[in-house]
């Protein structure tokens, strides 16, 4: 059917089943995706039988940038729902011979897959793929742009811990400039009515970040973690993404100024949640003992929520 459409010259465009960004997602839809993920959580972690609502479907994971959590959790999510998964990476594929992301996606789609999950270093790359194929496309992280399923899992982990996020104060700390996680989660938090404080050195905090998102919440910026840490309901630590641009390094005083050290952790409010999207650089943006704090660190809970979040998004794309 899709081949016939293409040879007839019909225009390919992204569909409402694509999941490319949190920005612009209607609030009711954001809530529905999070709520469905919450209902799916027992099945996601194997504590309840999953309904195999995607049995017979084939999902392609095209990951042209490295990943542990996102890639594997999309695969677990698809398999929990009964779908088959194929994986295409930059290494070991014809990307190494110069084939573009778009050509790769179009060739994979021509094999009849039902949906494409894409990760790329190209900001806006997921939308380019969506414009080039007819099947639903899910953004698994595109450059500095967005990581929308990470935002869903972050909102779910926070909701399970804090309840309604309206009015909650969440610090996002570190390399804001290069972080698609910061962008997607800020859009989600502001839409849900939370107050975001973006914290980092001036070199890693882009001008205008406080105007990024619209919603019932707000965004402020700070270069002084110690001045705000005691007021937060949650703190999300980010890795400095040295791979994003040549010349980015980690300043010698980064940990003492912006790291969640064991000493600084004592200044958090009792019960404040600690998040990190991973991968963690222990002893840089967060101390190992803080990351492993079984009481307040949600880092592994985030990973569990990631399977449920991706099940929810896959069902939105394919369960009709
Ligand atoms: N949080 C996240 O995107 O991790 P990976 O890069 O391992 O997928």
Short mmCIF file of C-alpha atoms and ligand atoms in Angstrom, two decimals:
data_model
loop_
_atom_site.label_atom_id
_atom_site.label_comp_id
_atom_site.label_asym_id
_atom_site.label_seq_id
_atom_site.Cartn_x
_atom_site.Cartn_y
_atom_site.Cartn_z
CA UNK A 1 0.00 0.00 0.00
CA UNK A 2 2.72 2.46 0.94
CA UNK A 3 4.70 1.61 -2.23
CA UNK A 4 1.63 2.28 -4.35
CA UNK A 5 1.11 5.63 -2.65
CA UNK A 6 4.73 6.59 -3.24
CA UNK A 7 4.81 5.66 -6.94
CA UNK A 8 1.61 7.65 -7.42
CA UNK A 9 3.44 10.65 -6.07
CA UNK A 10 1.32 11.17 -3.00
CA UNK A 11 2.88 13.55 -0.54
CA UNK A 12 4.50 11.95 2.45
CA UNK A 13 4.15 13.88 5.64
CA UNK A 14 4.51 13.31 9.35
CA UNK A 15 1.36 11.96 10.95
CA UNK A 16 -0.36 12.46 14.27
CA UNK A 17 1.11 9.09 15.23
CA UNK A 18 4.63 10.47 15.01
CA UNK A 19 6.19 11.42 18.33
CA UNK A 20 8.85 13.97 17.54
CA UNK A 21 8.83 16.56 20.33
CA UNK A 22 7.18 17.64 23.57
CA UNK A 23 7.09 21.22 22.31
CA UNK A 24 3.71 21.75 20.72
CA UNK A 25 2.16 18.59 22.16
CA UNK A 26 -1.32 19.40 23.50
CA UNK A 27 -1.44 19.22 27.29
CA UNK A 28 -4.25 16.64 27.26
CA UNK A 29 -2.18 14.40 25.03
CA UNK A 30 0.91 14.79 27.21
CA UNK A 31 -1.15 13.79 30.24
CA UNK A 32 -2.72 10.86 28.38
CA UNK A 33 0.70 9.47 27.38
CA UNK A 34 2.00 9.77 30.95
CA UNK A 35 -1.16 8.23 32.45
CA UNK A 36 -1.07 5.31 30.00
CA UNK A 37 2.61 4.77 30.86
CA UNK A 38 1.67 4.65 34.54
CA UNK A 39 -0.98 2.01 33.87
CA UNK A 40 1.54 0.00 31.83
CA UNK A 41 4.31 0.13 34.44
CA UNK A 42 3.57 -3.27 36.07
CA UNK A 43 3.68 -4.95 32.66
CA UNK A 44 6.76 -2.95 31.67
CA UNK A 45 8.78 -4.33 34.56
CA UNK A 46 7.42 -7.86 34.27
CA UNK A 47 5.19 -7.74 37.35
CA UNK A 48 2.02 -8.22 35.31
CA UNK A 49 1.26 -9.91 32.05
CA UNK A 50 1.40 -7.52 29.11
CA UNK A 51 -1.39 -7.44 26.60
CA UNK A 52 0.35 -8.23 23.34
CA UNK A 53 -1.49 -5.50 21.46
CA UNK A 54 1.25 -5.14 18.84
CA UNK A 55 1.62 -8.82 17.96
CA UNK A 56 2.55 -9.19 14.29
CA UNK A 57 4.00 -5.67 14.04
CA UNK A 58 7.64 -4.95 13.22
CA UNK A 59 9.43 -1.94 14.71
CA UNK A 60 12.77 -0.69 13.39
CA UNK A 61 15.21 0.90 15.83
CA UNK A 62 17.55 3.08 13.74
CA UNK A 63 20.19 4.33 16.14
CA UNK A 64 22.90 6.34 14.40
CA UNK A 65 24.16 7.58 17.78
CA UNK A 66 25.15 5.36 20.71
CA UNK A 67 22.63 4.44 23.40
CA UNK A 68 22.15 2.00 26.24
CA UNK A 69 18.90 2.93 28.01
CA UNK A 70 16.82 4.27 25.14
CA UNK A 71 17.72 1.59 22.64
CA UNK A 72 17.25 -1.35 25.00
CA UNK A 73 14.10 0.01 26.62
CA UNK A 74 12.44 0.58 23.24
CA UNK A 75 13.29 -3.04 22.45
CA UNK A 76 11.94 -4.32 25.78
CA UNK A 77 8.82 -2.15 25.37
CA UNK A 78 8.13 -3.48 21.87
CA UNK A 79 8.64 -7.08 22.97
CA UNK A 80 6.40 -6.66 26.02
CA UNK A 81 3.69 -5.61 23.55
CA UNK A 82 4.33 -8.59 21.30
CA UNK A 83 6.05 -6.74 18.45
CA UNK A 84 9.21 -7.85 16.67
CA UNK A 85 12.18 -5.47 16.65
CA UNK A 86 15.02 -4.96 14.22
CA UNK A 87 18.06 -2.82 14.98
CA UNK A 88 20.18 -0.76 12.61
CA UNK A 89 23.23 1.07 13.94
CA UNK A 90 25.69 3.37 12.24
CA UNK A 91 28.41 0.80 12.80
CA UNK A 92 27.90 -2.35 10.76
CA UNK A 93 25.40 -0.76 8.38
CA UNK A 94 25.79 1.04 5.07
CA UNK A 95 25.86 4.33 6.98
CA UNK A 96 29.58 3.60 7.18
CA UNK A 97 29.66 3.78 3.36
CA UNK A 98 28.00 7.18 3.33
CA UNK A 99 24.32 6.24 3.11
CA UNK A 100 22.28 9.01 4.67
CA UNK A 101 19.87 8.67 7.57
CA UNK A 102 16.95 9.48 5.28
CA UNK A 103 17.98 6.87 2.68
CA UNK A 104 18.50 4.32 5.43
CA UNK A 105 15.04 5.01 6.86
CA UNK A 106 13.36 4.86 3.45
CA UNK A 107 15.02 1.54 2.66
CA UNK A 108 14.03 0.06 6.01
CA UNK A 109 10.46 1.28 5.52
CA UNK A 110 10.39 -0.35 2.07
CA UNK A 111 10.86 -3.68 3.86
CA UNK A 112 7.42 -3.15 5.39
CA UNK A 113 8.17 -2.14 8.96
CA UNK A 114 5.28 -0.62 10.88
CA UNK A 115 7.16 2.12 12.76
CA UNK A 116 10.63 3.63 12.95
CA UNK A 117 12.35 4.70 16.17
CA UNK A 118 15.24 7.00 15.33
CA UNK A 119 18.22 8.41 17.20
CA UNK A 120 20.55 10.78 15.42
CA UNK A 121 23.09 13.47 16.17
CA UNK A 122 21.25 15.76 13.73
CA UNK A 123 19.04 18.31 15.53
CA UNK A 124 15.69 18.05 13.76
CA UNK A 125 16.72 14.74 12.20
CA UNK A 126 13.70 12.84 13.49
CA UNK A 127 11.34 15.28 11.74
CA UNK A 128 13.33 14.90 8.53
CA UNK A 129 12.83 11.13 8.72
CA UNK A 130 9.12 11.61 9.45
CA UNK A 131 8.78 13.76 6.35
CA UNK A 132 10.46 11.06 4.26
CA UNK A 133 8.51 7.97 5.24
CA UNK A 134 4.82 7.14 5.65
CA UNK A 135 5.01 4.99 8.78
CA UNK A 136 4.98 6.54 12.27
CA UNK A 137 8.33 7.88 13.47
CA UNK A 138 9.36 8.19 17.11
CA UNK A 139 12.20 10.47 18.14
CA UNK A 140 14.66 8.65 20.41
CA UNK A 141 16.86 11.75 20.67
CA UNK A 142 17.92 14.08 17.87
CA UNK A 143 21.04 16.14 18.45
CA UNK A 144 20.46 19.04 20.84
CA UNK A 145 16.79 19.28 19.86
CA UNK A 146 14.55 16.92 21.87
CA UNK A 147 14.36 13.55 23.60
CA UNK A 148 10.59 13.36 24.09
CA UNK A 149 10.31 9.83 25.48
CA UNK A 150 12.92 10.76 28.10
CA UNK A 151 10.60 13.58 29.18
CA UNK A 152 7.68 11.16 29.46
CA UNK A 153 9.68 8.81 31.68
CA UNK A 154 11.00 11.72 33.74
CA UNK A 155 7.46 13.03 34.28
CA UNK A 156 6.26 9.57 35.26
CA UNK A 157 9.10 9.05 37.74
CA UNK A 158 8.45 12.49 39.24
CA UNK A 159 4.69 11.93 39.38
CA UNK A 160 5.12 8.62 41.20
CA UNK A 161 7.34 10.37 43.72
CA UNK A 162 5.79 13.83 44.07
CA UNK A 163 2.20 13.44 42.84
CA UNK A 164 0.75 16.31 40.82
CA UNK A 165 3.66 18.34 39.44
CA UNK A 166 1.77 21.65 39.38
CA UNK A 167 3.64 24.09 41.60
CA UNK A 168 6.59 21.76 42.18
CA UNK A 169 10.11 23.22 41.87
CA UNK A 170 12.58 21.27 39.76
CA UNK A 171 16.22 22.24 39.18
CA UNK A 172 17.87 21.05 35.97
CA UNK A 173 21.61 21.36 36.50
CA UNK A 174 24.58 21.24 34.18
CA UNK A 175 25.07 21.30 30.44
CA UNK A 176 21.73 22.86 29.47
CA UNK A 177 23.12 24.15 26.17
CA UNK A 178 23.78 20.73 24.70
CA UNK A 179 20.99 18.81 26.39
CA UNK A 180 17.94 17.57 24.50
CA UNK A 181 16.82 16.08 27.81
CA UNK A 182 16.77 19.55 29.39
CA UNK A 183 14.73 20.92 26.50
CA UNK A 184 12.13 18.14 26.42
CA UNK A 185 11.74 17.90 30.18
CA UNK A 186 11.49 21.68 30.53
CA UNK A 187 8.68 21.76 27.96
CA UNK A 188 6.88 18.97 29.83
CA UNK A 189 7.40 20.43 33.31
CA UNK A 190 6.22 23.92 32.32
CA UNK A 191 3.18 22.46 30.54
CA UNK A 192 2.31 20.54 33.71
CA UNK A 193 2.64 23.65 35.86
CA UNK A 194 6.02 23.06 37.48
CA UNK A 195 8.64 25.73 38.09
CA UNK A 196 11.97 24.94 36.46
CA UNK A 197 15.26 26.44 37.59
CA UNK A 198 17.95 25.90 34.93
CA UNK A 199 21.35 25.98 36.60
CA UNK A 200 24.78 25.95 35.03
CA UNK A 201 27.83 28.00 34.15
CA UNK A 202 27.15 30.82 31.66
CA UNK A 203 28.99 28.88 28.94
CA UNK A 204 26.52 25.97 29.25
CA UNK A 205 23.31 27.96 29.76
CA UNK A 206 22.07 29.49 26.51
CA UNK A 207 20.66 33.00 26.48
CA UNK A 208 16.88 32.99 26.33
CA UNK A 209 16.42 29.57 27.92
CA UNK A 210 13.96 31.16 30.34
CA UNK A 211 11.71 31.83 27.33
CA UNK A 212 11.88 28.24 25.99
CA UNK A 213 8.48 26.97 27.02
CA UNK A 214 4.93 28.17 27.54
CA UNK A 215 2.50 26.77 30.07
CA UNK A 216 1.20 27.10 33.60
CA UNK A 217 4.70 26.74 35.03
CA UNK A 218 7.77 28.93 34.70
CA UNK A 219 11.49 28.92 33.97
CA UNK A 220 14.21 30.87 35.74
CA UNK A 221 17.94 30.59 35.30
CA UNK A 222 20.71 30.58 37.89
CA UNK A 223 24.47 30.24 37.91
CA UNK A 224 24.58 29.50 41.63
CA UNK A 225 23.45 26.01 42.58
CA UNK A 226 23.98 26.54 46.30
CA UNK A 227 21.59 29.51 46.37
CA UNK A 228 18.62 27.48 45.07
CA UNK A 229 19.24 23.86 46.04
CA UNK A 230 17.45 24.03 49.39
CA UNK A 231 14.17 25.12 47.78
CA UNK A 232 13.82 22.29 45.25
CA UNK A 233 11.38 19.38 45.25
CA UNK A 234 13.58 17.61 42.71
CA UNK A 235 16.97 18.05 41.10
CA UNK A 236 17.92 16.64 37.72
CA UNK A 237 21.66 16.40 37.10
CA UNK A 238 23.00 16.44 33.54
CA UNK A 239 26.19 15.10 32.06
CA UNK A 240 28.52 17.55 30.29
CA UNK A 241 28.15 16.35 26.70
CA UNK A 242 31.71 16.69 25.49
CA UNK A 243 30.77 14.76 22.34
CA UNK A 244 28.40 17.49 21.14
CA UNK A 245 31.02 20.04 20.08
CA UNK A 246 34.76 20.15 19.61
CA UNK A 247 36.45 22.07 22.37
CA UNK A 248 33.89 21.40 25.10
CA UNK A 249 35.75 20.32 28.17
CA UNK A 250 34.94 19.99 31.83
CA UNK A 251 36.32 22.87 33.87
CA UNK A 252 38.50 21.81 36.82
CA UNK A 253 36.08 23.48 39.26
CA UNK A 254 32.94 22.03 37.64
CA UNK A 255 32.26 19.46 40.36
CA UNK A 256 32.80 21.93 43.21
CA UNK A 257 30.48 24.49 41.58
CA UNK A 258 27.81 22.37 39.88
CA UNK A 259 28.25 18.78 41.02
CA UNK A 260 25.79 17.07 43.36
CA UNK A 261 28.46 16.09 45.86
CA UNK A 262 27.70 14.14 49.00
CA UNK A 263 28.17 17.37 50.99
CA UNK A 264 25.87 19.41 48.76
CA UNK A 265 23.26 16.66 48.81
CA UNK A 266 22.78 17.42 52.53
CA UNK A 267 21.37 20.82 51.56
CA UNK A 268 18.46 19.29 49.62
CA UNK A 269 15.07 19.34 51.30
CA UNK A 270 14.12 16.10 53.04
CA UNK A 271 12.53 13.83 50.46
CA UNK A 272 13.65 15.82 47.45
CA UNK A 273 14.06 13.57 44.42
CA UNK A 274 17.36 13.14 42.59
CA UNK A 275 17.25 12.40 38.87
CA UNK A 276 19.79 11.82 36.12
CA UNK A 277 18.99 10.63 32.57
CA UNK A 278 22.21 8.64 32.32
CA UNK A 279 24.87 7.83 31.46
CA UNK A 280 26.28 9.05 34.78
CA UNK A 281 29.79 10.39 35.11
CA UNK A 282 30.40 9.48 38.73
CA UNK A 283 32.44 12.05 40.60
CA UNK A 284 31.80 14.77 38.01
CA UNK A 285 28.16 15.96 37.91
CA UNK A 286 27.09 13.60 40.71
CA UNK A 287 28.95 11.62 43.34
CA UNK A 288 28.57 7.85 43.15
CA UNK A 289 27.14 7.61 46.66
CA UNK A 290 24.46 10.18 45.81
CA UNK A 291 23.55 8.43 42.57
CA UNK A 292 23.19 5.16 44.47
CA UNK A 293 21.15 6.65 47.34
CA UNK A 294 18.36 4.10 47.61
CA UNK A 295 16.02 6.56 49.31
CA UNK A 296 16.03 9.63 47.10
CA UNK A 297 17.82 8.74 43.87
CA UNK A 298 15.27 7.92 41.16
CA UNK A 299 17.92 7.06 38.58
CA UNK A 300 17.04 3.39 38.21
CA UNK A 301 13.32 4.10 38.69
CA UNK A 302 13.65 6.42 35.69
CA UNK A 303 15.00 3.51 33.68
CA UNK A 304 12.06 1.31 34.68
CA UNK A 305 9.64 4.12 33.82
CA UNK A 306 11.41 4.34 30.45
CA UNK A 307 10.06 0.96 29.37
CA UNK A 308 6.51 2.01 30.30
CA UNK A 309 6.92 5.39 28.61
CA UNK A 310 8.05 3.72 25.38
CA UNK A 311 5.22 1.16 25.55
CA UNK A 312 2.81 4.08 25.85
CA UNK A 313 4.30 5.89 22.87
CA UNK A 314 4.44 2.72 20.74
CA UNK A 315 0.75 2.06 21.46
CA UNK A 316 -0.08 5.65 20.50
CA UNK A 317 1.71 5.06 17.20
CA UNK A 318 0.38 1.65 16.32
CA UNK A 319 -2.56 0.44 18.40
CA UNK A 320 -5.56 1.21 16.16
N1 LIG B 1 19.03 8.74 28.77
C1 LIG B 1 19.51 8.28 27.60
O1 LIG B 1 19.10 8.74 26.51
O2 LIG B 1 20.45 7.31 27.72
P1 LIG B 1 21.10 6.54 26.49
O3 LIG B 1 21.93 7.54 25.71
O4 LIG B 1 21.91 5.42 27.08
O5 LIG B 1 19.98 6.03 25.63
#
